[in-house]
Structure formats: structure tokens, C-alpha cells
XYZ file of C-alpha atoms in Angstrom:
542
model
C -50.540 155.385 60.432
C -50.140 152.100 62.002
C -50.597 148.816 59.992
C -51.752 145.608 61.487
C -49.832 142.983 60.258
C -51.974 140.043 58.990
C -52.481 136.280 58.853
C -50.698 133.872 60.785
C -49.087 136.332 63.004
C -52.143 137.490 64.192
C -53.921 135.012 66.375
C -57.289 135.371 67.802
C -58.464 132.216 68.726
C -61.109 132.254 71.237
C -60.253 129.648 74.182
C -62.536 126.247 74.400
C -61.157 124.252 76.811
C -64.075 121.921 76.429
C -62.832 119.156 74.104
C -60.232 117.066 75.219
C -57.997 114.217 73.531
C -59.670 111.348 74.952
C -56.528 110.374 76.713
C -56.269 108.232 79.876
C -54.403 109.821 82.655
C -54.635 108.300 86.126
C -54.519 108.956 90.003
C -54.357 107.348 93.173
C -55.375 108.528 96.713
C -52.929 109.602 99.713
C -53.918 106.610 101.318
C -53.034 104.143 98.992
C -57.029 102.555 98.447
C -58.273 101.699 95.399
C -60.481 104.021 94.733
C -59.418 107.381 92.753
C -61.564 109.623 95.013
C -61.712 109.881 98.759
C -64.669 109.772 100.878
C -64.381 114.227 100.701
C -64.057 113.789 96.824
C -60.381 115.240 96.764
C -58.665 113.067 94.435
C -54.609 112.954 94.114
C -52.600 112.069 91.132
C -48.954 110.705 91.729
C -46.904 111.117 88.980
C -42.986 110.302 88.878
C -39.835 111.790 88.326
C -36.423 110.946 88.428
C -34.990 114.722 89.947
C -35.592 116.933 92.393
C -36.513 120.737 91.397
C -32.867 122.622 91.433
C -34.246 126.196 91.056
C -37.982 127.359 91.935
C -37.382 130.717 90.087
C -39.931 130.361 86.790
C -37.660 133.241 85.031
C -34.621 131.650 85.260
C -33.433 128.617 83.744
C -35.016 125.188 84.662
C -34.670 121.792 84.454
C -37.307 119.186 83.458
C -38.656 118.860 87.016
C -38.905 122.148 87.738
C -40.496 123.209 84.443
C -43.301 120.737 85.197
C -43.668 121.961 88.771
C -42.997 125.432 87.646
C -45.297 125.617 84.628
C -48.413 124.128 86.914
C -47.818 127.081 88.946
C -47.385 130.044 86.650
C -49.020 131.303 83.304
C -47.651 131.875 80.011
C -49.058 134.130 77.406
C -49.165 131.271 74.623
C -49.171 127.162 74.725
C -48.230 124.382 72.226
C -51.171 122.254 71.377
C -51.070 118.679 70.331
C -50.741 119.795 66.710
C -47.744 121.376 67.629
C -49.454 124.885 67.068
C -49.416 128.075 69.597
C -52.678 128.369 71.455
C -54.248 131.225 73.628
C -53.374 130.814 77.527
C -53.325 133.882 79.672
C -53.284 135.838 76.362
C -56.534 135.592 74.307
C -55.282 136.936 71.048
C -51.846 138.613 69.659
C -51.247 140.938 66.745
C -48.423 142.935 65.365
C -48.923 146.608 64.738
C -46.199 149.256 63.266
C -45.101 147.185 60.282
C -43.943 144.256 62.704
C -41.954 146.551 65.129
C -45.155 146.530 68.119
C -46.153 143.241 69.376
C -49.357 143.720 71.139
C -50.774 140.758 73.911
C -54.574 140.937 74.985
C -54.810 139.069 78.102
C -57.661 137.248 79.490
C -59.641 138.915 82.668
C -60.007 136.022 84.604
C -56.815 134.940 85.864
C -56.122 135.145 89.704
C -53.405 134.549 91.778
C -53.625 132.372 94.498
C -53.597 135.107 97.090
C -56.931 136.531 95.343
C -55.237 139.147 93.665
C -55.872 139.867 89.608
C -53.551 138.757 86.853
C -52.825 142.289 85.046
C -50.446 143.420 82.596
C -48.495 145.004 84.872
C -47.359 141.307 85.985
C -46.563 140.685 82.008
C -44.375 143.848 81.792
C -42.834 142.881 85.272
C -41.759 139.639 84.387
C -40.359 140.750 81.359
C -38.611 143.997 82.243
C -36.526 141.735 85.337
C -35.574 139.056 82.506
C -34.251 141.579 80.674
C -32.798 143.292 83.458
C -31.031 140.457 85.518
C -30.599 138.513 81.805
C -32.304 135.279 83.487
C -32.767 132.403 81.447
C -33.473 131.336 77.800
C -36.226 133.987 77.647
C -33.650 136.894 77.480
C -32.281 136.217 74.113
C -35.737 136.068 73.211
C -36.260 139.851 74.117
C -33.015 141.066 72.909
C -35.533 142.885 70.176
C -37.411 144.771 73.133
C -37.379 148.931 73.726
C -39.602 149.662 76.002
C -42.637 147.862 77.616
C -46.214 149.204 78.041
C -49.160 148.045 79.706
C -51.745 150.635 79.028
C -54.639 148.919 81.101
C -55.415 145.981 82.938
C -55.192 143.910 79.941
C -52.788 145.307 76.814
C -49.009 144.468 76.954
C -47.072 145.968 73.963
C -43.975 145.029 73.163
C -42.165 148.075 71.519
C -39.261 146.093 69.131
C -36.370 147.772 67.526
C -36.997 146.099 64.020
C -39.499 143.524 62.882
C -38.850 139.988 64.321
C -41.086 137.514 62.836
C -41.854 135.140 65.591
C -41.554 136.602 68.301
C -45.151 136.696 69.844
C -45.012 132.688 69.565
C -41.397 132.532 71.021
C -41.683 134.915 74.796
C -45.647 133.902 74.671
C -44.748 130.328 75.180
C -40.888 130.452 76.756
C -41.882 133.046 79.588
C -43.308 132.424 82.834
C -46.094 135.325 84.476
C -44.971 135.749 88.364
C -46.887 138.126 90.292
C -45.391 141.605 90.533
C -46.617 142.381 94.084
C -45.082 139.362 95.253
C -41.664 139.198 93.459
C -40.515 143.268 93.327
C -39.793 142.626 96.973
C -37.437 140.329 96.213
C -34.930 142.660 95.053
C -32.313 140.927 92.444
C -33.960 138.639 90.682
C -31.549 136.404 89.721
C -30.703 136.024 93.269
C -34.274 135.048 94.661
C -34.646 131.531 95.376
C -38.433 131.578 95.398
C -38.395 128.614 97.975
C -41.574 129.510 100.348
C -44.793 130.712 100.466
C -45.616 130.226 96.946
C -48.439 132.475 95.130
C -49.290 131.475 91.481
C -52.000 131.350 89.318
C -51.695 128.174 87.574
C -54.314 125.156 87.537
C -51.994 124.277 91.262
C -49.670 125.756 93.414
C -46.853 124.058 95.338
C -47.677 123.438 99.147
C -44.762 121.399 100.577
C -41.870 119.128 99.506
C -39.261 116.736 101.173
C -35.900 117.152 98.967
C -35.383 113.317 97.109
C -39.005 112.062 98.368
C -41.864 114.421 97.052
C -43.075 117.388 95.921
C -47.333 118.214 96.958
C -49.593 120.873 94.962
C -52.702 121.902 95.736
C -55.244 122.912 93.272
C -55.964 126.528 92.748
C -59.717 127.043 93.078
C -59.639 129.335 90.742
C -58.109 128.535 87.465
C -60.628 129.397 84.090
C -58.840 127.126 81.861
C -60.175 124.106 83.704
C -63.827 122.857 82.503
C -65.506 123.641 85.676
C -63.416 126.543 86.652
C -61.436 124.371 88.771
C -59.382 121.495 88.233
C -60.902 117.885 89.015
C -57.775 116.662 90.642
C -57.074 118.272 94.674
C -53.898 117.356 94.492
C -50.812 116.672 92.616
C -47.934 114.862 93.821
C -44.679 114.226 92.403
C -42.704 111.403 93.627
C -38.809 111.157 93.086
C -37.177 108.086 92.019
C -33.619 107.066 91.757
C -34.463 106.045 87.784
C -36.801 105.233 85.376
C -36.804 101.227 86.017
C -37.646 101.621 89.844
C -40.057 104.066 88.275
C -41.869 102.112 86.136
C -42.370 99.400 88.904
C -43.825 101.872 91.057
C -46.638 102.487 88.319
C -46.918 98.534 88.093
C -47.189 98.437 91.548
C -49.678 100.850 92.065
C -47.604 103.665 93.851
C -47.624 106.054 91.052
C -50.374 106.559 88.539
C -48.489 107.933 85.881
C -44.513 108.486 84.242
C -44.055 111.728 84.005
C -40.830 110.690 81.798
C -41.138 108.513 78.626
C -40.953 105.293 78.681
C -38.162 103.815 76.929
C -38.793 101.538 73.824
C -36.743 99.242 74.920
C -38.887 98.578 78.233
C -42.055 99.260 76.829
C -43.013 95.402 76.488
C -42.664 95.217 80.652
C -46.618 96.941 80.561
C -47.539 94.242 78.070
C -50.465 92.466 79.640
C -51.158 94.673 82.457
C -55.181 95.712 81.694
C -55.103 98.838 83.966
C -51.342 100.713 81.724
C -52.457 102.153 78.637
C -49.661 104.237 76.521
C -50.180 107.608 74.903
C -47.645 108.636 71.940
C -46.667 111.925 71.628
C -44.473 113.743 69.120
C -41.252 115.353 69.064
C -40.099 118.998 69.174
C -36.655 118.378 68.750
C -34.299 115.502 66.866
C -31.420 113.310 66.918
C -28.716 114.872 65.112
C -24.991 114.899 64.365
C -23.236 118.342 64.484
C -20.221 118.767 62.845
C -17.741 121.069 64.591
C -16.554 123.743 61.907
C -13.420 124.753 63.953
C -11.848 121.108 62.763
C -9.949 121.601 59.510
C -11.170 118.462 58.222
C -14.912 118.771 59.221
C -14.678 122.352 57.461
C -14.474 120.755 53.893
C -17.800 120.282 52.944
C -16.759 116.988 50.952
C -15.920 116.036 54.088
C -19.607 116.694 55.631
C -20.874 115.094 53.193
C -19.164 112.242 53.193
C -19.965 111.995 56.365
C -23.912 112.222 56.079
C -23.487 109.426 52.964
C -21.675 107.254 56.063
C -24.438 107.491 58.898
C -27.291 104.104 58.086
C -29.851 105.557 59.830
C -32.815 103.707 58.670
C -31.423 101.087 60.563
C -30.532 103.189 63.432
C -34.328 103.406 63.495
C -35.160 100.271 63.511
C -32.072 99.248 66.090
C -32.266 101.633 68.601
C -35.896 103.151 68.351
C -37.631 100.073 66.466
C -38.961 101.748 63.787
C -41.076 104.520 66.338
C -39.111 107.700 64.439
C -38.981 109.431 61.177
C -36.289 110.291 59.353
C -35.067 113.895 58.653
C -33.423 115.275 55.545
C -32.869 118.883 57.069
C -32.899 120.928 59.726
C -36.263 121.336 60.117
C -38.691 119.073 61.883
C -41.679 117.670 59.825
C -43.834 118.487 62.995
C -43.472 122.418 61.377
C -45.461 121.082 58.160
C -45.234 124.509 56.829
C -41.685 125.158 56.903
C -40.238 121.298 56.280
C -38.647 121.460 52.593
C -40.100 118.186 51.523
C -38.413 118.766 48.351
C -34.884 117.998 49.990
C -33.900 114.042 50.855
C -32.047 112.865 52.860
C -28.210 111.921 52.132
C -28.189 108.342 50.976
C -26.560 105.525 53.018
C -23.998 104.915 50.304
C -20.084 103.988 51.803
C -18.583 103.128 48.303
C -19.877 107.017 47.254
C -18.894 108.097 50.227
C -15.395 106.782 50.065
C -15.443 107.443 46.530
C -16.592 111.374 47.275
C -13.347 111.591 49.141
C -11.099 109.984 47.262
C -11.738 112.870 44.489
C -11.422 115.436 47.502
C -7.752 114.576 47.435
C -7.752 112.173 50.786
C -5.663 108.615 50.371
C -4.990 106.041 53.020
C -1.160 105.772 52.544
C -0.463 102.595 55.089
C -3.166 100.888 53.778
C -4.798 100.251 56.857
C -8.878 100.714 55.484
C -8.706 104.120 56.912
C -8.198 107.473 55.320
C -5.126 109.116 57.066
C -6.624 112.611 58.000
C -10.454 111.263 58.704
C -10.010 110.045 62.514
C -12.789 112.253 64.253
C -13.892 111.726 68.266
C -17.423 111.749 68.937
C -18.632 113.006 71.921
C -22.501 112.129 73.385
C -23.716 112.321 76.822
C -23.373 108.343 78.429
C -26.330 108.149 79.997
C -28.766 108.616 76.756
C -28.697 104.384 75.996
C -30.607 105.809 72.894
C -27.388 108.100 71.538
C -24.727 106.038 73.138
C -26.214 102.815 70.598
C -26.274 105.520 67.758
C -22.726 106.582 68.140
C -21.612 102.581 68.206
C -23.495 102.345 64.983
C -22.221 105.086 63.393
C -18.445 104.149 63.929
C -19.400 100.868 62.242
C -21.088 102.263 59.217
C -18.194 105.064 59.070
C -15.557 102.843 58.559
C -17.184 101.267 56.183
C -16.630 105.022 54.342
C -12.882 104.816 55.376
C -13.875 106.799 58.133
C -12.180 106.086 61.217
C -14.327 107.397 64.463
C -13.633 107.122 68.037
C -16.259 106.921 71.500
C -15.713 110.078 73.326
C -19.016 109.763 75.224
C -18.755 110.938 78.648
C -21.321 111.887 81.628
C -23.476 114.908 81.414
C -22.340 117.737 82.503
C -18.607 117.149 81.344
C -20.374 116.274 78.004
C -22.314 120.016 77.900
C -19.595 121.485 78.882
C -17.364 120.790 76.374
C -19.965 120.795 73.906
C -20.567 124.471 74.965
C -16.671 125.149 74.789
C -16.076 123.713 71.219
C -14.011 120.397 72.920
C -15.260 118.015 70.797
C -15.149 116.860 66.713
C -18.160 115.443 66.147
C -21.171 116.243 68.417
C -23.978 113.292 68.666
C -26.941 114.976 71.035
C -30.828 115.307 70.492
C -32.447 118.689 71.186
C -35.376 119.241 73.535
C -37.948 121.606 72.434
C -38.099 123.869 69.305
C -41.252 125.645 69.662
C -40.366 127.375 66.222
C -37.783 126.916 63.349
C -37.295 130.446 63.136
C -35.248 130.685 67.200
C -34.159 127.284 66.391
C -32.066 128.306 62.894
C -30.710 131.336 64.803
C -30.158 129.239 68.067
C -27.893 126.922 65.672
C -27.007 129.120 63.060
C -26.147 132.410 63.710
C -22.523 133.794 64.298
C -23.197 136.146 67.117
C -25.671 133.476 68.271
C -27.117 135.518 71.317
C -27.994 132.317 74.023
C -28.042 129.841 71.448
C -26.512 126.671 70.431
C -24.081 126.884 67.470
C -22.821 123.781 68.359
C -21.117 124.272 64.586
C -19.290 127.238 65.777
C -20.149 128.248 62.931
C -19.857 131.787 61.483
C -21.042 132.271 58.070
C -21.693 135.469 56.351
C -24.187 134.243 53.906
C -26.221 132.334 56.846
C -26.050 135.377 58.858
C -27.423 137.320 56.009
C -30.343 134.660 55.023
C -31.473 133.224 58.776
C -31.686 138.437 59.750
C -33.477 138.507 56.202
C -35.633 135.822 57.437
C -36.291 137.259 61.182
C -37.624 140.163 59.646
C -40.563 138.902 57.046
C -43.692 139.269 58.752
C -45.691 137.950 55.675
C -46.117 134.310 55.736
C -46.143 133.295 52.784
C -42.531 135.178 52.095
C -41.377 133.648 55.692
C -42.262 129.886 55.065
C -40.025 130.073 51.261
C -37.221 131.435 53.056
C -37.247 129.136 55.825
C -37.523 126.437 53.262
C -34.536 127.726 51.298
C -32.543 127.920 54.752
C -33.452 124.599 55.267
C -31.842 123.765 51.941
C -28.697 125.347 52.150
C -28.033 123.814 55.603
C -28.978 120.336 54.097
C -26.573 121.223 51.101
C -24.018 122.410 53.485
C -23.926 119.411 55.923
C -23.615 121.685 58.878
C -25.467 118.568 60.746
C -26.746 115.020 59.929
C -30.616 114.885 61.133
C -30.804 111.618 62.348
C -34.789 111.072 63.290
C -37.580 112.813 65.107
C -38.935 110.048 68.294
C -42.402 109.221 69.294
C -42.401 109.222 73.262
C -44.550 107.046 74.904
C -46.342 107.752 78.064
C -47.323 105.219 80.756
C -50.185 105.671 83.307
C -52.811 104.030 84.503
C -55.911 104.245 82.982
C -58.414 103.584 85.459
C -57.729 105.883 87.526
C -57.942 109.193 85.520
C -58.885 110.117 81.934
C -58.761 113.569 80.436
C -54.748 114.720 79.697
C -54.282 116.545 76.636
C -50.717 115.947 76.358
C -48.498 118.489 73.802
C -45.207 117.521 72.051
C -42.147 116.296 73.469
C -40.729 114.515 76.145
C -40.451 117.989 78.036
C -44.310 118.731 77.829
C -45.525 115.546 77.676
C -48.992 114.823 79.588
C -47.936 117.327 82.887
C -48.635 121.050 81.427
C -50.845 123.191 82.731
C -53.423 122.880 80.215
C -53.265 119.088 80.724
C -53.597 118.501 84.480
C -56.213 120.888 84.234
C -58.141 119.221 81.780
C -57.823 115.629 84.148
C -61.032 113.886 85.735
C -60.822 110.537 87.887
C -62.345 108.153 85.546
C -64.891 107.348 87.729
């Protein structure tokens, strides 16, 4: 007989869209006037961006511009909230059946495509089956538990898993993007289609033209059920590209742009100081500012070692340097936004040199010429240059190291070269903040696990007894059994000093208030005030 696994892997929340945060969004009409809404009563919202879309697949990989474009466009099963919790989207309610090992979606009825056609199951299945297929994107590691797919009728997906896999309902409901199946299965290999023209979606607005470096124009869907009147308020959505985030943020003084799709940085925040019309919305973090140790390094795979470095690392007044006291401090791995999986019995490692120094003294490491420096503790550290955030942290953290007898050298270097030899193990000591975590339990096997299918064991680490805790985790579809072992993973990775947690941000959102009011913006500098749910949810405020 099949068992319906309870509690907080079953959600049934029934959708109301009608409350809202409150928060000021804004807009601004093609034409420049001052008025939000046009004589036809289209309104436009212009919202910036610093890159152009690189990929307008949805099931493959994307970066932050084309996620926001992307995610306007096409549904996902499952949303983040404000509170950081999954809500219903194109799927109404989720259970688990067969002991864990059947994950079964019930999808709204409502959703339409922009050609007029039904959102069905057979689009869910679809979507799935070619990610799996072609491997395309994040999402593919996320289905590495799928056996077969079935969409009984218009409205059931189930999700036939080879063993019990605790989150996975919240992780492919909120990571993978719905195309339509009549429109895409012509397209032959997937991970070949470019998906550049003649778009069809069945988001809150679909994309209508673009001009590569300039803009990017969406039209609304007139038929989107998420929106309060069925529709969104806004006609159109425009994305404008700018060469950075200062030329940026005088656009939005200046009146060409109503809103920063981007954060703005603490350090500039003071520039809309005075100006009546910029209001700025906070918004928590998914991810953290970290330090990753790099387990390959015989000196970084001494534990003394790790924690000597964690006892080195001031980060208190990294917070109040660099971020100005807008971040919290971590002790482990786990964000406090996941209040039910944060061990807030753990602390963080003490800023404490002398013990630090002291710690590896006993370890058996001496500084033979006398120079200040232990003789085996020289470590790079690598960060991408163009975080100003990271780049300060690493500066500070070479100062406070040496204090440890520590002796640590810059290796930040642009992007890509930075990823790529973060990817490849080229580095000592990685200093990087993730993006999104949307739960702990991807994010501890993203980090953690040896065979680490598409994740980011930036330790390289491979550990028998993490292996073992992070599967016996995966597996424990009761709560209450889930949240202590997460908690006790959380502690052994603190004890370990696999990583340093440095803080979790606030990001702060600029836009002009006058124009629009309505976003309900969702954790993270990634999500921000531009999901679906959000623009949706926008009225000009007058």
C-alpha cells in the first residue's frame, strides 16, 4: 500500500496572491514624461542591468540577466517567498507517496502559454525528461534520483525516484524552468537550441525584441493568474544595459531607469541620500561569504591548521569595514535564513591570534629564521577582482593572519580565470560568496560530497564519514529526524573547519518610489525585486 509521507514535505498551500509587501517599485513611460501611465494606460517599467542575456535557453544554465528575463517568461513548479520558504507557483500542492520514493506535483489549471495553448503536465515531464536527457544545467544533478516520469492527466506529474531524497520537491520545483512542449520538441537537441525568436511563454511577460548592449522589451502576457487582476498592471518591461553599476545608479537619479535590478553597493548607498522620489528595500541573503580551505594542500589538511585559521579571520570587523555592520555573522555552514536547520548551539571560532599561534605551535609548526612567520603556513588566496566587497576581505584577512604567524598572499584575479581555477583545484585558499541556496540539504551535498554530482566541493574534499552522514541525511523524509541531522552536519563541518563562514549580506534595492508600488521581492541578490511573482504583483503608484 502506498504511504503519504507527512508534514513539511507535503505542501498544500492554496495560492493568495492578494497581499503584497508594501514595497515601492517604480516605472517610467517610453516617452520619457512624468507620468507612470500613458494616455492608453500601458505603463513601462525600466529596470537596469549591467549584462546582456548570453543564453535564452531556460533549461540550460543562465546568468543573472537571463534568469531575470528568463524566469518572467517561464513557470516553475515552486517559488521562494520573502521568508525564504517554498511557495505554490504553477504547482498548487506537492506530496510524497511510496515511502519518499514518488514525488507527486498537482499543477494549477489556469496557466496558458502565450500562443493560447494550456499549461499541462505533459510540458512538466517534457522539460524534465530533455534536462535529463541532454544533462542541461544545474537542474540535472537535481534529477539524478529520477526513473521514469508520468503525467497521468492534464494536471499530475510524478516523479518516480530510485530511493527517498528528502528535498527534492523544493529543489527541481524551484531550480526548473516549464517550456512548452509543442514549441520546443521541434527543436531537436536541446542543448543545441538557442531559443532566440519567436518566444512563447507563460510567465507574467514574454520577451518581444532586444538590441544586444542597449535593451531588452517584454510585453505582458494577458493572461497570467498569479497577477491580482489576472493580468499584470505593468504593459511593459524593459531592461536597459549599462556598462556598470555607477553609470547605473545615475540613470535611476536621472530619471532614465526606475529601478536597479542589481544591489546597490553599501558603499554608494549614501549617493540616494536626500533624493525624496529613491526609497531602498532590504532583502536577505541565500548564500554567504566564506573561506574554503582546499583539502588537496598538505598543510590546509591538518585540521589544527583549519582551525587556526578560522581563530585568524576578525570578521566582526570585516563587517563593520567592508559591509558596515549590514551582515550577520555565521558559525557554520548553514545560513540562519534556514531557522530550522541553523545549529544555534555552535559559535563561531573566536578572533583570538595569540590562540591561534599558540594552537600551532603545539601542532609541531616553528618559525626557524625568525621572521614572524611560521615556515610551512604561506597560503595564496584566490577571489574574483572585481567583487570590491571580497577583494577588501582578503586584504583584511592577510593582516589579521599574520598576526597568527600566518603568512598569506593576494592571488585575486578576474572572473573567469578565478572560476576556473577554483573549479580545477588551482588555488590554496578560496575567498568567494555563494549565490542562492534554496535548501541546506543540495547545498551540503553541492559542497560536501565526494562524488559531488554538479556541485561545488570547492574543498575537494572526500570524506567517508561526510559521505555517509550528508546519503543518511538525503534519505529522512521525517522532519523532525531531517532538521537533527542537518544540525549535527552542520556541527561536524564547523568542528572540521572545512570553511570559515564569514557573514550573510543584506542587499539593498534602489527604485523609485513614485512611480510604482507593489514588488514582493524574495531573497538574494539573484531574486531580488524582478521574479515573476514580483513584477506581477507591481501597480503604478498612481
Amino acid at each position: 500500500m502506498k504511504k503519504t509521507v507527512k508534514g513539511r514535505w507535503r505542501l498544500a498551500v492554496a495560492l493568495g496572491v492578494a497581499a503584497t509587501l508594501g514595497v515601492s517599485g517604480c516605472g517610467l513611460n517610453e516617452d520619457n514624461n512624468s507620468s507612470s501611465e500613458s494616455s492608453s494606460g500601458s505603463s513601462v517599467l525600466r529596470i537596469g542591468t549591467t549584462t546582456d542575456v548570453s543564453n535564452f535557453n531556460p533549461l540550460q544554465s543562465l546568468s543573472k540577466t537571463d534568469s531575470w528575463i528568463l524566469n518572467a517568461m517561464y513557470p516553475h513548479l515552486l517559488r521562494i517567498d520573502e521568508s525564504a520558504k517554498k511557495a505554490p507557483e504553477l504547482a498548487k500542492e506537492y506530496r510524497y507517496e511510496d515511502d519518499g520514493k514518488t514525488a507527486v506535483f498537482i499543477l494549477r489549471d489556469d496557466f496558458k502559454w502565450t500562443d493560447g495553448k494550456p499549461v499541462v503536465a505533459e510540458d512538466v515531464k517534457f522539460s524534465a525528461e530533455q534536462i535529463m536527457k541532454y544533462k542541461l544545467g544545474n537542474v540535472a544533478a537535481k534529477l539524478t534520483w529520477v526513473e521514469s516520469i508520468e503525467a497521468p492527466d492534464a494536471t499530475t506529474v510524478k516523479f518516480r525516484l530510485s530511493q527517498p531524497y528528502a528535498p527534492f520537491a523544493e529543489g527541481v520545483g524551484f531550480w526548473m524552468s516549464i517550456v512548452p512542449k509543442h514549441v520546443f520538441e521541434s527543436a531537436g537537441d536541446l542543448s543545441k537550441f538557442p531559443n532566440d525568436s519567436n518566444w512563447v511563454g507563460a510567465g507574467p511577460f514574454v520577451l518581444e525584441s532586444m538590441t544586444k548592449g542597449q535593451r531588452y522589451v517584454m510585453k505582458r502576457n494577458e493572461h497570467y493568474p498569479l497577477a491580482p487582476d489576472g493580468k499584470a498592471a505593468v504593459s511593459q518591461v524593459e531592461y536597459r544595459v549599462y556598462p556598470d553599476v555607477n553609470t547605473m545608479m545615475l540613470a535611476l537619479r536621472n530619471g532614465d531607469i526606475d529601478m536597479m535590478g542589481t544591489p546597490v553597493p553599501v558603499s554608494a548607498a549614501k549617493q540616494f541620500e536626500g533624493d525624496s522620489k529613491i526609497k531602498m528595500e532590504k532583502v536577505g541573503a541565500l548564500g554567504f561569504a566564506h573561506l574554503t580551505y582546499n583539502m588537496k594542500n598538505k598543510q590546509l589538511a591538518d585540521q589544527q591548521v583549519r582551525q587556526a585559521l578560522s581563530m585568524s579571520v576578525d570578521t566582526k570587523s570585516i563587517i563593520s569595514a567592508v559591509l558596515q555592520g549590514d551582515a550577520q555573522q555565521m558559525a557554520g555552514p548553514i545560513s540562519p535564513i534556514f531557522s530550522d536547520y541553523d545549529n544555534t548551539e555552535i559559535q563561531p571560532y573566536p578572533f583570538d591570534p595569540a590562540g591561534a599561534k599558540a594552537k600551532l605551535t603545539a601542532a609541531g609548526y616553528k618559525d626557524g629564521n625568525g621572521d614572524g612567520f611560521f615556515d610551512e603556513l604561506t597560503f595564496g588566496v584566490a577571489c574574483d577582482q572585481s567583487n570590491a566587497n571580497i577583494t577588501r576581505v582578503v586584504q583584511l584577512f592577510r593582516e589579521s593572519a599574520a598576526q597568527a604567524g600566518i603568512k598569506l598572499e593576494n592571488e585575486c584575479v578576474e572572473r573567469n580565470t578565478f572560476l576556473a581555477r577554483t573549479k580545477n583545484g588551482e588555488y590554496d585558499i578560496d575567498a568567494s560568496q555563494w549565490g542562492v541556496f534554496d535548501n541546506p540539504m543540495d547545498q551540503l551535498r553541492s559542497t560536501y560530497l565526494s562524488s559531488n554530482p554538479g556541485g561545488i566541493n570547492y574543498n575537494l574534499l572526500e570524506s567517508p564519514e561526510m559521505d555517509r552522514l550528508i546519503n543518511d541525511a538525503a534519505g529522512t523524509t521525517d522532519p523532525e529526524a531531517f532538521k537533527t541531522k542537518i544540525k549535527n552536519i552542520d556541527k561536524v563541518v564547523h568542528e572540521q573547519a572545512y570553511l570559515t563562514p564569514l557573514y550573510v549580506e543584506n542587499f539593498q534595492f534602489a527604485y523609485n518610489a513614485s512611480k510604482f508600488t507593489g514588488f514582493a521581492p524574495s531573497p538574494s541578490d539573484l531574486l531580488g525585486m524582478v521574479t515573476a511573482y514580483s513584477l506581477a504583483q507591481v501597480k503604478p503608484a498612481s
